[in-house]
Short mmCIF file of C-alpha atoms in Angstrom, two decimals:
data_model
loop_
_atom_site.label_atom_id
_atom_site.label_comp_id
_atom_site.label_asym_id
_atom_site.label_seq_id
_atom_site.Cartn_x
_atom_site.Cartn_y
_atom_site.Cartn_z
CA UNK A 121 42.94 -106.99 17.49
CA UNK A 122 41.39 -107.21 21.00
CA UNK A 123 43.83 -109.60 22.68
CA UNK A 124 47.51 -110.34 23.19
CA UNK A 125 48.95 -113.83 23.96
CA UNK A 126 52.30 -115.19 25.08
CA UNK A 127 53.62 -118.71 25.91
CA UNK A 128 56.46 -118.98 28.44
CA UNK A 129 58.51 -121.00 27.61
CA UNK A 130 57.57 -121.85 24.04
CA UNK A 131 59.46 -125.19 24.12
CA UNK A 132 59.66 -127.78 26.90
CA UNK A 133 60.91 -131.34 27.52
CA UNK A 134 59.05 -134.02 29.53
CA UNK A 135 59.60 -137.73 30.23
CA UNK A 136 56.77 -140.29 29.86
CA UNK A 137 55.02 -140.75 33.18
CA UNK A 138 56.11 -137.27 34.37
CA UNK A 139 54.48 -133.82 34.30
CA UNK A 140 55.79 -130.54 32.84
CA UNK A 141 54.13 -127.10 32.73
CA UNK A 142 54.28 -123.87 30.73
CA UNK A 143 52.50 -120.54 31.34
CA UNK A 144 50.01 -118.96 28.93
CA UNK A 145 49.42 -115.19 29.27
CA UNK A 146 46.39 -113.50 27.72
CA UNK A 147 45.75 -109.72 27.76
CA UNK A 148 42.44 -108.05 26.79
CA UNK A 149 43.45 -105.15 24.56
CA UNK A 150 39.88 -104.31 23.62
CA UNK A 151 37.41 -101.92 25.21
CA UNK A 152 34.82 -104.45 26.44
CA UNK A 153 34.79 -107.27 28.98
CA UNK A 154 35.75 -110.50 27.25
CA UNK A 155 35.66 -114.20 28.14
CA UNK A 156 38.41 -116.36 26.61
CA UNK A 157 38.03 -120.14 26.29
CA UNK A 158 41.34 -122.07 26.23
CA UNK A 159 41.53 -125.49 24.50
CA UNK A 160 44.60 -127.71 23.68
CA UNK A 161 45.08 -128.67 20.03
CA UNK A 162 47.39 -130.98 18.06
CA UNK A 163 48.71 -134.52 18.51
CA UNK A 164 49.37 -134.04 22.23
CA UNK A 165 45.88 -132.80 23.09
CA UNK A 166 44.97 -136.16 24.63
CA UNK A 167 47.45 -135.72 27.47
CA UNK A 168 47.43 -131.88 27.74
CA UNK A 169 45.33 -129.91 30.26
CA UNK A 170 44.79 -126.14 30.65
CA UNK A 171 43.91 -124.78 34.10
CA UNK A 172 41.85 -122.68 34.22
CA UNK A 173 40.31 -123.26 30.81
CA UNK A 174 38.32 -119.96 30.87
CA UNK A 175 39.67 -116.44 31.54
CA UNK A 176 37.27 -113.48 32.05
CA UNK A 177 39.18 -110.22 31.58
CA UNK A 178 38.27 -106.54 31.79
CA UNK A 179 39.68 -104.14 29.17
CA UNK A 180 43.42 -103.79 29.66
CA UNK A 181 43.54 -106.68 32.17
CA UNK A 182 45.86 -109.68 31.84
CA UNK A 183 45.25 -113.30 32.92
CA UNK A 184 47.45 -116.36 33.27
CA UNK A 185 46.67 -120.06 32.70
CA UNK A 186 48.87 -123.08 33.29
CA UNK A 187 49.34 -125.64 30.51
CA UNK A 188 50.19 -129.09 31.91
CA UNK A 189 51.72 -131.91 29.83
CA UNK A 190 51.49 -135.48 31.24
CA UNK A 191 52.51 -137.99 28.54
CA UNK A 192 51.66 -141.61 29.50
CA UNK A 193 54.37 -144.26 29.68
CA UNK A 194 53.03 -146.01 26.61
CA UNK A 195 53.69 -146.04 22.88
CA UNK A 196 50.99 -143.35 22.43
CA UNK A 197 53.51 -140.69 23.51
CA UNK A 198 56.06 -140.98 20.67
CA UNK A 199 59.60 -139.97 21.57
CA UNK A 200 60.93 -136.72 20.06
CA UNK A 201 59.72 -133.16 19.44
CA UNK A 202 56.03 -132.62 18.70
CA UNK A 203 54.31 -129.25 18.02
CA UNK A 204 51.29 -128.29 20.10
CA UNK A 205 48.81 -125.46 20.16
CA UNK A 206 46.48 -123.75 22.63
CA UNK A 207 43.33 -122.39 20.96
CA UNK A 208 42.20 -119.03 22.45
CA UNK A 209 38.55 -118.28 21.54
CA UNK A 210 36.92 -114.97 22.64
CA UNK A 211 33.24 -115.48 23.43
CA UNK A 212 32.15 -111.99 22.31
CA UNK A 213 34.35 -111.79 19.21
CA UNK A 214 34.94 -115.38 17.97
CA UNK A 215 36.20 -114.08 14.62
CA UNK A 216 39.52 -113.02 16.18
CA UNK A 217 40.30 -116.38 17.79
CA UNK A 218 43.99 -117.34 17.82
CA UNK A 219 46.19 -120.44 18.32
CA UNK A 220 49.31 -120.08 20.44
CA UNK A 221 51.90 -122.58 19.22
CA UNK A 222 54.81 -124.27 21.02
CA UNK A 223 56.83 -127.47 21.04
CA UNK A 224 57.00 -130.32 23.55
CA UNK A 225 59.78 -132.94 23.39
CA UNK A 226 58.93 -136.34 24.86
CA UNK A 227 61.83 -138.32 26.30
CA UNK A 228 62.42 -141.89 25.03
CA UNK A 229 61.89 -145.10 26.98
CA UNK A 230 62.15 -148.76 25.99
CA UNK A 231 60.07 -151.73 27.09
CA UNK A 232 60.10 -155.11 25.34
CA UNK A 233 57.91 -158.17 25.88
CA UNK A 234 58.70 -161.53 24.26
CA UNK A 235 56.71 -164.77 24.17
CA UNK A 236 57.37 -168.22 22.70
CA UNK A 237 54.30 -169.54 20.84
CA UNK A 238 53.65 -172.35 21.60
CA UNK A 239 55.79 -173.42 24.53
CA UNK A 240 55.80 -177.07 23.37
CA UNK A 241 56.08 -178.24 19.75
CA UNK A 242 55.81 -181.77 18.38
CA UNK A 243 57.21 -183.51 15.31
CA UNK A 244 59.10 -186.63 14.22
CA UNK A 245 61.32 -184.92 11.63
CA UNK A 246 61.00 -181.19 12.39
CA UNK A 247 58.68 -178.61 13.94
CA UNK A 248 57.94 -174.89 13.78
CA UNK A 249 57.30 -172.29 16.47
CA UNK A 250 57.19 -168.49 16.67
CA UNK A 251 58.53 -165.74 18.91
CA UNK A 252 56.16 -162.79 19.45
CA UNK A 253 58.10 -159.54 20.03
CA UNK A 254 55.99 -156.62 21.40
CA UNK A 255 57.47 -153.10 21.53
CA UNK A 256 55.73 -151.41 24.47
CA UNK A 257 58.08 -148.40 24.39
CA UNK A 258 57.83 -145.13 22.46
CA UNK A 259 60.79 -145.55 20.10
CA UNK A 260 61.71 -148.16 17.44
CA UNK A 261 63.65 -151.20 18.67
CA UNK A 262 65.99 -153.55 16.83
CA UNK A 263 66.00 -157.11 18.16
CA UNK A 264 68.21 -160.06 17.21
CA UNK A 265 67.37 -163.70 17.94
CA UNK A 266 69.48 -166.81 18.27
CA UNK A 267 68.69 -170.40 19.18
CA UNK A 268 70.70 -172.26 21.78
CA UNK A 269 70.78 -175.97 20.97
CA UNK A 270 70.78 -178.79 23.47
CA UNK A 271 74.14 -180.28 22.39
CA UNK A 272 73.82 -182.19 19.12
CA UNK A 273 70.29 -183.34 19.90
CA UNK A 274 68.55 -180.27 18.45
CA UNK A 275 69.02 -177.35 16.04
CA UNK A 276 67.01 -174.12 16.49
CA UNK A 277 67.20 -171.54 13.66
CA UNK A 278 65.28 -168.20 13.81
CA UNK A 279 64.04 -166.78 10.50
CA UNK A 280 64.86 -163.90 10.22
CA UNK A 281 67.62 -163.50 12.78
CA UNK A 282 66.87 -159.81 13.44
CA UNK A 283 63.80 -157.60 13.22
CA UNK A 284 62.92 -153.94 13.82
CA UNK A 285 59.68 -153.24 15.68
CA UNK A 286 57.90 -149.86 15.64
CA UNK A 287 56.46 -148.38 18.87
CA UNK A 288 53.23 -150.07 19.93
CA UNK A 289 53.62 -152.79 17.29
CA UNK A 290 54.43 -156.50 17.40
CA UNK A 291 56.51 -158.71 15.13
CA UNK A 292 56.61 -162.50 14.78
CA UNK A 293 59.82 -164.42 14.08
CA UNK A 294 59.58 -168.04 12.93
CA UNK A 295 61.67 -170.84 14.44
CA UNK A 296 62.78 -173.93 12.48
CA UNK A 297 63.46 -176.78 14.91
CA UNK A 298 65.13 -180.00 13.73
CA UNK A 299 66.32 -182.98 15.78
CA UNK A 300 69.89 -184.23 15.39
CA UNK A 301 68.72 -187.82 14.81
CA UNK A 302 65.47 -189.62 13.99
CA UNK A 303 64.01 -191.67 16.83
CA UNK A 304 62.85 -194.94 15.31
CA UNK A 305 61.84 -196.82 18.48
CA UNK A 306 61.48 -195.75 22.10
CA UNK A 307 58.31 -193.71 22.59
CA UNK A 308 58.29 -189.94 23.15
CA UNK A 309 61.58 -188.01 23.57
CA UNK A 310 61.66 -184.54 25.17
CA UNK A 311 64.33 -182.02 24.10
CA UNK A 312 64.46 -178.65 25.95
CA UNK A 313 65.68 -175.64 23.96
CA UNK A 314 66.31 -171.93 24.55
CA UNK A 315 65.82 -168.86 22.32
CA UNK A 316 67.79 -165.70 23.20
CA UNK A 317 66.21 -162.32 22.34
CA UNK A 318 68.86 -159.56 22.32
CA UNK A 319 67.73 -155.92 22.25
CA UNK A 320 70.16 -153.43 20.69
CA UNK A 321 72.07 -151.51 23.36
CA UNK A 322 71.18 -153.93 26.21
CA UNK A 323 73.93 -156.36 27.33
CA UNK A 324 71.68 -159.03 28.89
CA UNK A 325 69.38 -160.98 26.53
CA UNK A 326 65.91 -162.27 27.33
CA UNK A 327 65.80 -166.07 27.28
CA UNK A 328 62.69 -168.03 26.27
CA UNK A 329 62.55 -171.74 27.10
CA UNK A 330 60.52 -174.35 25.25
CA UNK A 331 60.25 -178.09 24.74
CA UNK A 332 60.45 -180.12 21.51
CA UNK A 333 58.50 -183.39 21.73
CA UNK A 334 59.81 -186.03 19.30
CA UNK A 335 57.68 -189.18 19.00
CA UNK A 336 59.32 -192.32 17.61
CA UNK A 337 58.56 -193.44 14.07
CA UNK A 338 57.49 -196.87 15.36
CA UNK A 339 55.46 -196.66 18.58
CA UNK A 340 55.90 -199.22 21.32
CA UNK A 341 52.57 -200.92 20.68
CA UNK A 342 53.63 -201.55 17.07
CA UNK A 343 56.82 -203.28 18.28
CA UNK A 344 54.75 -205.40 20.66
CA UNK A 345 52.41 -206.46 17.85
CA UNK A 346 55.38 -207.19 15.58
CA UNK A 347 56.96 -209.37 18.26
CA UNK A 348 53.72 -211.32 18.67
CA UNK A 349 53.50 -211.82 14.91
CA UNK A 350 57.08 -213.17 14.80
CA UNK A 351 56.33 -215.58 17.67
CA UNK A 352 53.13 -216.69 15.92
CA UNK A 353 55.03 -217.29 12.65
CA UNK A 354 57.69 -219.39 14.40
CA UNK A 355 55.03 -221.43 16.19
CA UNK A 356 53.23 -222.02 12.91
CA UNK A 357 56.41 -223.24 11.20
CA UNK A 358 57.18 -225.58 14.11
CA UNK A 359 53.69 -227.07 14.05
CA UNK A 360 53.84 -227.49 10.27
CA UNK A 361 56.99 -229.61 10.31
CA UNK A 362 55.71 -231.70 13.20
CA UNK A 363 52.50 -232.43 11.30
CA UNK A 364 54.18 -234.00 8.16
CA UNK A 365 52.65 -237.58 7.87
CA UNK A 366 54.99 -240.61 8.11
CA UNK A 367 54.20 -243.68 5.81
CA UNK A 368 55.17 -247.16 7.10
CA UNK A 369 54.50 -250.74 5.87
CA UNK A 370 54.19 -254.15 7.56
CA UNK A 371 55.10 -256.18 4.45
CA UNK A 372 58.11 -258.50 4.71
CA UNK A 373 60.06 -260.24 2.00
CA UNK A 374 60.49 -264.03 2.13
CA UNK A 375 64.00 -265.39 1.77
CA UNK A 376 64.85 -266.57 -1.71
CA UNK A 377 61.76 -265.12 -3.35
CA UNK A 378 62.79 -261.51 -3.75
CA UNK A 379 63.77 -262.13 -7.41
CA UNK A 380 60.19 -263.10 -8.28
CA UNK A 381 58.80 -259.65 -7.51
CA UNK A 382 59.49 -257.06 -10.21
CA UNK A 383 60.56 -253.61 -8.98
CA UNK A 384 57.76 -251.90 -10.89
CA UNK A 385 55.05 -253.74 -9.02
CA UNK A 386 56.09 -252.52 -5.55
CA UNK A 387 54.05 -249.29 -5.66
CA UNK A 388 50.86 -251.33 -6.35
CA UNK A 389 51.04 -253.02 -2.99
CA UNK A 390 48.32 -251.64 -0.73
CA UNK A 391 49.77 -249.66 2.19
CA UNK A 392 48.45 -250.56 5.60
CA UNK A 393 46.28 -248.04 7.36
CA UNK A 394 48.02 -245.44 9.54
CA UNK A 395 48.06 -245.98 13.26
CA UNK A 396 45.53 -243.75 15.07
CA UNK A 397 48.21 -242.14 17.17
CA UNK A 398 50.07 -240.91 14.06
CA UNK A 399 47.00 -239.22 12.50
CA UNK A 400 46.53 -236.68 15.35
CA UNK A 401 49.35 -234.29 14.34
CA UNK A 402 47.50 -233.53 11.07
CA UNK A 403 44.82 -231.58 13.03
CA UNK A 404 47.26 -229.24 14.85
CA UNK A 405 47.92 -226.74 11.99
CA UNK A 406 44.28 -225.54 12.36
CA UNK A 407 45.03 -224.13 15.86
CA UNK A 408 46.63 -220.70 15.28
CA UNK A 409 45.44 -218.39 18.13
CA UNK A 410 48.71 -216.37 18.26
CA UNK A 411 47.58 -214.36 15.20
CA UNK A 412 44.75 -212.66 17.22
CA UNK A 413 46.96 -209.86 18.73
CA UNK A 414 47.24 -208.30 15.25
CA UNK A 415 43.80 -206.74 15.93
CA UNK A 416 44.81 -203.62 17.90
CA UNK A 417 41.33 -202.12 18.18
CA UNK A 418 41.90 -199.80 15.21
CA UNK A 419 38.22 -200.07 14.34
CA UNK A 420 37.10 -198.43 17.58
CA UNK A 421 36.15 -194.69 17.45
CA UNK A 422 38.91 -192.33 18.60
CA UNK A 423 36.70 -189.52 19.89
CA UNK A 424 36.22 -185.91 18.59
CA UNK A 425 38.30 -184.83 15.60
CA UNK A 426 39.86 -181.43 14.92
CA UNK A 427 37.88 -179.20 12.53
CA UNK A 428 37.99 -175.68 11.13
CA UNK A 429 35.23 -173.09 11.63
CA UNK A 430 34.95 -170.60 8.74
CA UNK A 431 32.46 -167.78 8.17
CA UNK A 432 30.47 -167.27 4.98
CA UNK A 433 31.48 -163.59 4.52
CA UNK A 434 34.10 -162.16 2.12
CA UNK A 435 35.67 -165.43 1.07
CA UNK A 436 35.46 -167.00 4.54
CA UNK A 437 37.42 -165.86 7.59
CA UNK A 438 38.84 -168.52 9.94
CA UNK A 439 37.90 -168.53 13.62
CA UNK A 440 41.15 -168.60 15.62
CA UNK A 441 42.74 -168.24 19.05
CA UNK A 442 44.74 -165.05 18.37
CA UNK A 443 48.49 -165.65 18.20
CA UNK A 444 48.15 -169.25 19.39
CA UNK A 445 48.32 -168.01 23.00
CA UNK A 446 47.33 -170.41 25.80
CA UNK A 447 46.66 -167.69 28.38
CA UNK A 448 43.18 -167.34 29.89
CA UNK A 449 41.40 -164.31 28.45
CA UNK A 450 43.03 -164.57 24.98
CA UNK A 451 40.67 -163.07 22.41
CA UNK A 452 39.00 -165.33 19.87
CA UNK A 453 39.35 -163.53 16.54
CA UNK A 454 39.16 -164.11 12.79
CA UNK A 455 41.73 -164.19 10.01
CA UNK A 456 41.23 -164.22 6.24
CA UNK A 457 44.37 -166.32 5.79
CA UNK A 458 45.12 -169.95 6.58
CA UNK A 459 48.13 -169.97 8.94
CA UNK A 460 48.60 -173.76 9.21
CA UNK A 461 50.96 -174.67 12.07
CA UNK A 462 52.52 -171.19 12.36
CA UNK A 463 50.72 -170.48 15.65
CA UNK A 464 50.35 -174.01 16.98
CA UNK A 465 47.22 -175.02 15.00
CA UNK A 466 45.27 -172.12 16.49
CA UNK A 467 42.69 -172.28 13.64
CA UNK A 468 41.72 -175.90 14.47
CA UNK A 469 38.94 -176.71 16.94
CA UNK A 470 37.82 -179.90 18.67
CA UNK A 471 34.02 -179.91 18.92
CA UNK A 472 32.73 -181.89 21.95
CA UNK A 473 29.07 -182.99 21.49
CA UNK A 474 26.77 -183.53 24.49
CA UNK A 475 23.63 -185.39 23.27
CA UNK A 476 21.80 -185.06 26.60
CA UNK A 477 21.08 -181.34 26.00
CA UNK A 478 22.15 -181.04 22.31
CA UNK A 479 25.06 -178.66 23.07
CA UNK A 480 28.75 -178.50 22.20
CA UNK A 481 32.03 -177.08 23.55
CA UNK A 482 34.66 -175.53 21.23
CA UNK A 483 38.17 -176.58 22.37
CA UNK A 484 41.19 -174.86 20.77
CA UNK A 485 43.74 -177.26 19.25
CA UNK A 486 46.59 -174.87 20.11
CA UNK A 487 45.55 -174.80 23.80
CA UNK A 488 44.23 -178.25 24.83
CA UNK A 489 41.73 -178.01 27.67
CA UNK A 490 40.77 -174.37 26.88
CA UNK A 491 37.41 -173.55 25.27
CA UNK A 492 35.70 -170.56 23.66
CA UNK A 493 33.44 -168.72 26.10
CA UNK A 494 31.67 -165.38 26.59
CA UNK A 495 33.65 -162.94 28.77
CA UNK A 496 31.89 -162.11 32.04
CA UNK A 497 29.23 -159.37 31.66
CA UNK A 498 30.14 -158.82 27.97
CA UNK A 499 29.44 -160.32 24.57
CA UNK A 500 33.16 -160.75 23.77
CA UNK A 501 34.42 -164.26 22.94
CA UNK A 502 37.61 -165.33 24.73
CA UNK A 503 39.69 -168.44 25.48
CA UNK A 504 39.43 -169.95 28.96
CA UNK A 505 40.63 -173.18 30.62
CA UNK A 506 37.70 -175.54 31.27
CA UNK A 507 37.36 -177.99 34.15
CA UNK A 508 38.53 -181.37 32.73
CA UNK A 509 35.65 -183.34 34.31
CA UNK A 510 33.09 -180.80 33.12
CA UNK A 511 34.58 -180.85 29.59
CA UNK A 512 34.15 -184.63 29.52
CA UNK A 513 30.69 -184.79 31.11
CA UNK A 514 29.26 -181.68 29.44
CA UNK A 515 28.34 -180.02 32.76
CA UNK A 516 30.05 -176.76 31.74
CA UNK A 517 28.75 -173.29 32.71
CA UNK A 518 26.38 -171.69 30.16
CA UNK A 519 28.98 -169.19 28.85
CA UNK A 520 31.20 -172.15 27.74
CA UNK A 521 28.43 -174.08 25.93
CA UNK A 522 27.07 -173.53 22.42
CA UNK A 523 24.31 -174.99 20.27
CA UNK A 524 24.75 -175.76 16.55
CA UNK A 525 21.71 -174.82 14.43
CA UNK A 526 21.34 -175.74 10.76
CA UNK A 527 21.25 -172.59 8.59
CA UNK A 528 20.82 -174.46 5.29
CA UNK A 529 23.19 -174.87 2.34
CA UNK A 530 25.77 -176.65 4.53
CA UNK A 531 26.02 -173.68 6.95
CA UNK A 532 25.66 -173.67 10.74
CA UNK A 533 24.76 -171.05 13.33
CA UNK A 534 26.69 -171.22 16.63
CA UNK A 535 24.48 -169.98 19.51
CA UNK A 536 25.78 -169.34 23.05
CA UNK A 537 23.69 -170.84 25.86
CA UNK A 538 24.16 -167.87 28.21
CA UNK A 539 22.52 -165.13 26.09
CA UNK A 540 21.12 -167.13 23.12
CA UNK A 541 23.08 -164.91 20.71
CA UNK A 542 24.86 -166.04 17.54
CA UNK A 543 28.66 -166.11 17.11
CA UNK A 544 29.36 -163.22 14.71
CA UNK A 545 32.39 -162.67 12.42
CA UNK A 546 33.61 -159.05 12.79
CA UNK A 547 36.01 -159.38 9.80
CA UNK A 548 39.07 -158.39 11.87
CA UNK A 549 41.76 -160.06 13.97
CA UNK A 550 40.82 -158.26 17.21
CA UNK A 551 37.95 -160.33 18.55
CA UNK A 552 34.69 -162.10 17.76
CA UNK A 553 31.38 -161.24 19.46
CA UNK A 554 28.02 -162.82 20.10
CA UNK A 555 25.17 -160.81 18.54
CA UNK A 556 21.43 -161.06 18.24
CA UNK A 557 20.66 -163.76 15.65
CA UNK A 558 19.14 -162.39 12.44
CA UNK A 559 15.96 -163.88 10.99
CA UNK A 560 17.26 -164.41 7.46
CA UNK A 561 20.62 -165.41 5.97
CA UNK A 562 23.58 -163.49 7.39
CA UNK A 563 27.06 -164.34 5.98
CA UNK A 564 28.74 -163.14 9.19
CA UNK A 565 26.60 -165.43 11.39
CA UNK A 566 26.64 -168.46 9.07
CA UNK A 567 29.66 -170.74 9.57
CA UNK A 568 31.05 -173.75 7.73
CA UNK A 569 32.45 -176.52 9.95
CA UNK A 570 34.85 -178.83 8.10
CA UNK A 571 37.75 -181.22 8.73
CA UNK A 572 40.22 -179.01 6.79
CA UNK A 573 40.56 -175.75 4.88
#
């Protein structure tokens, strides 16, 4: 044995965001000059520093190094006791290296972030939303949720009503929203609602506010058309009864001779022709212009439709705006599962075609007005709000425009106009990238665009 080590103290406590230090003593008990390299080991090595990290000692000499612990105020520094080690490696005699062990206890802290996704929901009979609960602290949190209704106009029910979230993790709680009454006529009704998120041990809850949009079953234009049809029907009936022909005769009976004419011969008498002025009403039933309003222009095109974009790899992953977020910079990722309306139709896309340069823009259905683009100076795909006039005219910047190229067998390649790289499925929910287009078939660069799953 050519060295002696000691850690003073062997156990220490430190709060996240703070710094704590212990002293490491090393003594050269050999008979030659030795150089000792000091390295942190264990789960806390990422936020542990040894200064100095090299001690050069003569025989019988003793050196001291300072071990500094600086846990970050994030979920990476888990609350509670954690063992650590300092590896002492002699340069001349590496076979006698040693690990000095101790224990550091990280203090707890709590930080919670909640978000309502989406902020506005729409439905005639009911709607669904979600609450994203992110635990940014370093200890598990228990959270309970409750919906605060707007009188009798709305019912908001979380499912489940409580959830436990591990450090650095997120949980999603569904919301079932139902109106108190069905709106049959009257256009669009807006109902504000509030969701309270209560963290265990904290008296004041976090309140999230949203809006439920309830369209009427019968829109106003349908009532206008129905009214016109009723007026047209009444006008038609009136004209019909006015147009019934009246038959008259100019024959007169002579006095004293009425008994000479049998009753059965009266129908054989020729009726005089109708006066010209009484024949005109028969032509009026042909004039029925009030029925024209029934044509409401339903045959006209309604513009771009919502579609899904699905890769050709491993059963097909759906391109999505992660979590249904509407914030600029939200990552565009992929999911192997069809989530429907859980995140505000975040797996539906409106594809705007611009024939003048044969390009398209990919607008997220869960965030109207925001399109998929390449992040500045990277090949990462993110969500960003587009200029409304540019989205309509197609004069978007190159990072927001794409070109669809036929890959055969019903598949399409989606090429960005900034770097001419293909949209590539990474088979995870973190984020999609643009990558150099391959020459042959590539399931991760071949996409299927459809109007459904």
